[in-house]
Short mmCIF file of C-alpha atoms in Angstrom, two decimals:
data_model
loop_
_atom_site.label_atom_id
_atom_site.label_comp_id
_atom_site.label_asym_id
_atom_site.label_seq_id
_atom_site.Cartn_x
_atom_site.Cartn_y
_atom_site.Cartn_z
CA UNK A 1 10.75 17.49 -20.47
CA UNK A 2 9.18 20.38 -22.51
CA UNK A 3 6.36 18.28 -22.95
CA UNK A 4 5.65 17.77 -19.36
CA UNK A 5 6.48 21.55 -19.13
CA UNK A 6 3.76 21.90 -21.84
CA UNK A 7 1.09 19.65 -19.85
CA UNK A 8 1.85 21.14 -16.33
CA UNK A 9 1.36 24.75 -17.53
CA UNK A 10 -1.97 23.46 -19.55
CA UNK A 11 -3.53 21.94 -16.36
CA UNK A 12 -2.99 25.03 -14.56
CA UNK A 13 -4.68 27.29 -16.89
CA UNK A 14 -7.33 25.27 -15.95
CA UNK A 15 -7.25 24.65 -12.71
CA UNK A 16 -7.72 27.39 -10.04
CA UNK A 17 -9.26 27.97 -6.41
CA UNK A 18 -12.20 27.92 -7.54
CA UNK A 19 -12.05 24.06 -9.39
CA UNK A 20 -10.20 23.31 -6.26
CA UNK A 21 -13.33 23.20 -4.18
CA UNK A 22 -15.06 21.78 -7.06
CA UNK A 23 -12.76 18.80 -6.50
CA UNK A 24 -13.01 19.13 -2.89
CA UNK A 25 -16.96 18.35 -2.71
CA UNK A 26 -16.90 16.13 -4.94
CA UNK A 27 -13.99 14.13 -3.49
CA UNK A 28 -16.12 14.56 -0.20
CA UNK A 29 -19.52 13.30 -1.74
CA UNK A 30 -17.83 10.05 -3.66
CA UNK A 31 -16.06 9.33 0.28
CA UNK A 32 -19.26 9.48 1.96
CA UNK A 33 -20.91 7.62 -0.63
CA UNK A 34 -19.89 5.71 -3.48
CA UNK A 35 -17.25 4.20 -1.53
CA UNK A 36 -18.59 2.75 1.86
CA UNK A 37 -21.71 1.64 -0.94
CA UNK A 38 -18.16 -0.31 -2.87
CA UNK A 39 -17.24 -1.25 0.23
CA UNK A 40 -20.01 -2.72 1.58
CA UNK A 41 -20.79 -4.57 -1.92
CA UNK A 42 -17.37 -5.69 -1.61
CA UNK A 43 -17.21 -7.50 2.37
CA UNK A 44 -21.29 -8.59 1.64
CA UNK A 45 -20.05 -10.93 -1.49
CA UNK A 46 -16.85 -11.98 -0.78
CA UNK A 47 -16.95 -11.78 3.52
CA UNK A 48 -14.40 -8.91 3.33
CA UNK A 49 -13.25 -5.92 2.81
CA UNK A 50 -9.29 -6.87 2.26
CA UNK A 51 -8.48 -6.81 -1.79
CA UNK A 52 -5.09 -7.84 -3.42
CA UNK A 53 -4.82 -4.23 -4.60
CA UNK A 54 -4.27 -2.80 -0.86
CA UNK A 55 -2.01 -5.18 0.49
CA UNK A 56 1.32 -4.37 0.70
CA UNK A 57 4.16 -6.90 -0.30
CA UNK A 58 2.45 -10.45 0.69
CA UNK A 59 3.39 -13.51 -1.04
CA UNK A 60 1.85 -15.53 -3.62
CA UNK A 61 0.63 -17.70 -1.19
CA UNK A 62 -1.01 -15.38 0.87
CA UNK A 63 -3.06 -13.66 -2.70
CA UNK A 64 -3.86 -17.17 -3.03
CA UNK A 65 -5.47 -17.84 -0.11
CA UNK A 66 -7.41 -14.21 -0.41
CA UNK A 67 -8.86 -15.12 -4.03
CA UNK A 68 -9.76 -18.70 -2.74
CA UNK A 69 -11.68 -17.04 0.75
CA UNK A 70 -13.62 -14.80 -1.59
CA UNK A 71 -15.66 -17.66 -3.61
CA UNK A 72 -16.71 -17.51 -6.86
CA UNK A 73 -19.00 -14.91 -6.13
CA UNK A 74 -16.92 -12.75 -4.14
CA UNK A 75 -14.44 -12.95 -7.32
CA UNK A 76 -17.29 -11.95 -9.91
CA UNK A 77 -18.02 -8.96 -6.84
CA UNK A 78 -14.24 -8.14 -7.34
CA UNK A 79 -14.44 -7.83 -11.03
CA UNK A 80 -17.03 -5.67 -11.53
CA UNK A 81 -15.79 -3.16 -8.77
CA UNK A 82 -13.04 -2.69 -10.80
CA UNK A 83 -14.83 -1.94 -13.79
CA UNK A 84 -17.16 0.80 -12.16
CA UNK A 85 -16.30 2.13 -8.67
CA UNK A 86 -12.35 1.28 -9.24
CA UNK A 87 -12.66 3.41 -12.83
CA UNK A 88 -14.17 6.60 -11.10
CA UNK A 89 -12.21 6.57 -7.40
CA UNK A 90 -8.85 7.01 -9.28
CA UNK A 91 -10.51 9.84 -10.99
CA UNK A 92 -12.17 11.10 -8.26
CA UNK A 93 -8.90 11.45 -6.28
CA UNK A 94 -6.62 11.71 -8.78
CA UNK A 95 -9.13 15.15 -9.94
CA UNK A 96 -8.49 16.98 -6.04
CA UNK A 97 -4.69 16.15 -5.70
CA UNK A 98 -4.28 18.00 -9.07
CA UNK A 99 -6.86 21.04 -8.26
CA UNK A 100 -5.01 21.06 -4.91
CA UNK A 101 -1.18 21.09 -6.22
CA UNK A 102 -2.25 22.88 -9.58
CA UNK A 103 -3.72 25.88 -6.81
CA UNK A 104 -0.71 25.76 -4.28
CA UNK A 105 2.46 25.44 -6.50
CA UNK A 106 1.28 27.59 -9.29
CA UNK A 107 2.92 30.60 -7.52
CA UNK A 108 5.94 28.68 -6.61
CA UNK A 109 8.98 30.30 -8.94
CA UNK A 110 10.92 26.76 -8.80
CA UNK A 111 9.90 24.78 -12.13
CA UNK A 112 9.94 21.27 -10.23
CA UNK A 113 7.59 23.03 -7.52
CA UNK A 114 5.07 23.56 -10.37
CA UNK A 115 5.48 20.37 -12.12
CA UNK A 116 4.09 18.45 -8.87
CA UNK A 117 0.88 19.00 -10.45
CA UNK A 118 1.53 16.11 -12.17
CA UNK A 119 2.61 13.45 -9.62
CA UNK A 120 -0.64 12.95 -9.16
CA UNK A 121 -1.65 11.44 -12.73
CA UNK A 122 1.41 8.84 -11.87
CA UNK A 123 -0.37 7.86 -8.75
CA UNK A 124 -3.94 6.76 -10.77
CA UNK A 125 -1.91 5.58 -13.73
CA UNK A 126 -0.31 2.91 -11.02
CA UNK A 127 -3.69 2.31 -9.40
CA UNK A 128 -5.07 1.69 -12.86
CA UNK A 129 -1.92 -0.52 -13.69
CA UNK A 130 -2.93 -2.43 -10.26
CA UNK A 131 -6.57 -2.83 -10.87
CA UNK A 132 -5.62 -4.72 -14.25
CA UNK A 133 -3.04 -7.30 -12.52
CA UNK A 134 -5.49 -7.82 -9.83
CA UNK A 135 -8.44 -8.82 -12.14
CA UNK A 136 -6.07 -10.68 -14.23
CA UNK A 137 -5.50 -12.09 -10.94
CA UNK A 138 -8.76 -12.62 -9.70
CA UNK A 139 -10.15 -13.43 -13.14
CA UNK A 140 -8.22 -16.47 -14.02
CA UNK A 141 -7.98 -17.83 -10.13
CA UNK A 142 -7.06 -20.68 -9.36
CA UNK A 143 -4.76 -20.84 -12.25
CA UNK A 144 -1.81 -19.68 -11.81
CA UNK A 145 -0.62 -15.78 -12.50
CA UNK A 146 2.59 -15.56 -11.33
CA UNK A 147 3.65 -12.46 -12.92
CA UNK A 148 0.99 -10.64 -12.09
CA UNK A 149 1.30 -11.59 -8.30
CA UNK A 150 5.17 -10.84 -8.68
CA UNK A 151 4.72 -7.40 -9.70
CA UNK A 152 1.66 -6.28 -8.17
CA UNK A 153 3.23 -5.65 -4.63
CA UNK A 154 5.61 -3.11 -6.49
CA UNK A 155 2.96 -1.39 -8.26
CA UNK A 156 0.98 -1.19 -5.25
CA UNK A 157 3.88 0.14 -3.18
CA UNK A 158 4.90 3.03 -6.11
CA UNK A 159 1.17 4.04 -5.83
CA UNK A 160 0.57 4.50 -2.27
CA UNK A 161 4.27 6.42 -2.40
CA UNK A 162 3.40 8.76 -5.12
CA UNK A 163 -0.27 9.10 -3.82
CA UNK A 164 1.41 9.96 -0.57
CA UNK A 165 3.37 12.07 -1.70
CA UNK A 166 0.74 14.28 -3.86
CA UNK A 167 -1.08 14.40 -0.31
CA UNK A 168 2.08 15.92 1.00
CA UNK A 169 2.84 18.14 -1.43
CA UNK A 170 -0.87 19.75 -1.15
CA UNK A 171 -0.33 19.83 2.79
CA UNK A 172 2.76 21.76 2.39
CA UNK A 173 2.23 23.88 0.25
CA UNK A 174 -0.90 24.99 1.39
CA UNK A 175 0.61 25.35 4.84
CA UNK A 176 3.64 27.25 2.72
CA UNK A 177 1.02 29.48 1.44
CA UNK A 178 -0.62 30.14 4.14
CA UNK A 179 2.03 30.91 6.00
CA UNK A 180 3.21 33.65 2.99
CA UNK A 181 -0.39 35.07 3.32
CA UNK A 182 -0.31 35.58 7.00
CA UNK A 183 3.29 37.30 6.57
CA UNK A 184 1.82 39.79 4.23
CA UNK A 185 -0.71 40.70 5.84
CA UNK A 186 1.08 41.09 9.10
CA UNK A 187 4.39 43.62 6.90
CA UNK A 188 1.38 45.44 5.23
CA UNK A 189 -0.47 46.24 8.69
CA UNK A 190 2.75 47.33 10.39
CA UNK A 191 3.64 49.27 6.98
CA UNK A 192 0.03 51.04 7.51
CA UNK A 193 0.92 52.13 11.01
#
């Protein structure tokens, strides 16, 4: 625990309002870029946009029938997205959910409040985790990976739940913190009168 401690308190020495919007424009640029560009590459070599790595507990049979729609060069498509785009749009995300909680919970006086700056480095350590069963997947199709298909529904799950979570965490407390900031400002103007 004093390690995390250690880390937490290190990120948010560097992280401030300032990085925040850093994050937030570039978060912004790679969404209305890079990624309909993935996405496109993606659906125009393997005829769509639906990947092992977003679906949400399906059976082995139904990964099966995904890898086998895609054709070989959908698969290859698959591969390499998740060697370049797939590498940075963990990052890219992963870099505003920190700014964000690193800037709203830093003021927060509860420890666990400020260690929610790290949450989100569990989300892109699962989406990296799920990238690598899904091209072990993909990559050795039609052979048979069972225990990559059995645990990449539960990987996928714990990332979209920490993910969400980060996302609500930055909601609230910004809301929290706005809603401080608007209290302050509204005792010091009556304290002025």
């Amino acid at each position: 625990m004093k390690h995390l401690n250690a880390f937490s308190e290190a990120i948010y020495r560097k992280f401030n309002l300032k990085v925040m919007m850093v994050a937030v424009v570039i978060f912004l640029l790679f969404s209305a870029t890079i990624f309909p560009l993935a996405m496109y590459a993606q659906e125009k070599a393997a005829g769509t946009t639906a990947m092992p790595d977003t679906l949400l507990f399906v059976s082995a049979d139904e990964y099966f029938d995904l890898a086998e729609s895609y054709g070989e060069a959908g698969r290859s498509a698959y591969i390499w997205l998740r060697f370049t785009f797939d590498l940075a749009w963990p990052a890219v995300y992963g870099f505003v959910l920190i700014a964000g909680l690193s800037c709203f919970a830093g003021a927060s006086k509860h420890g666990w409040v400020k260690r929610l700056n790290l949450l989100p480095i569990l989300g892109v350590l699962f989406d990296l985790a799920e990238n690598i069963l899904a091209v072990v997947y993909i990559a050795r199709f039609p052979a048979e990976t069972a225990w990559a298909v059995a645990l990449l529904p539960y990987i996928t799950a714990a990332k979209w739940a920490v993910l969400g979570l980060s996302l609500l965490a930055v909601l609230g407390l910004s809301v929290a913190r706005a809603v401080k900031a608007i209290e302050m400002k509204t005792q010091k103007g009556s304290i002025n009168k």
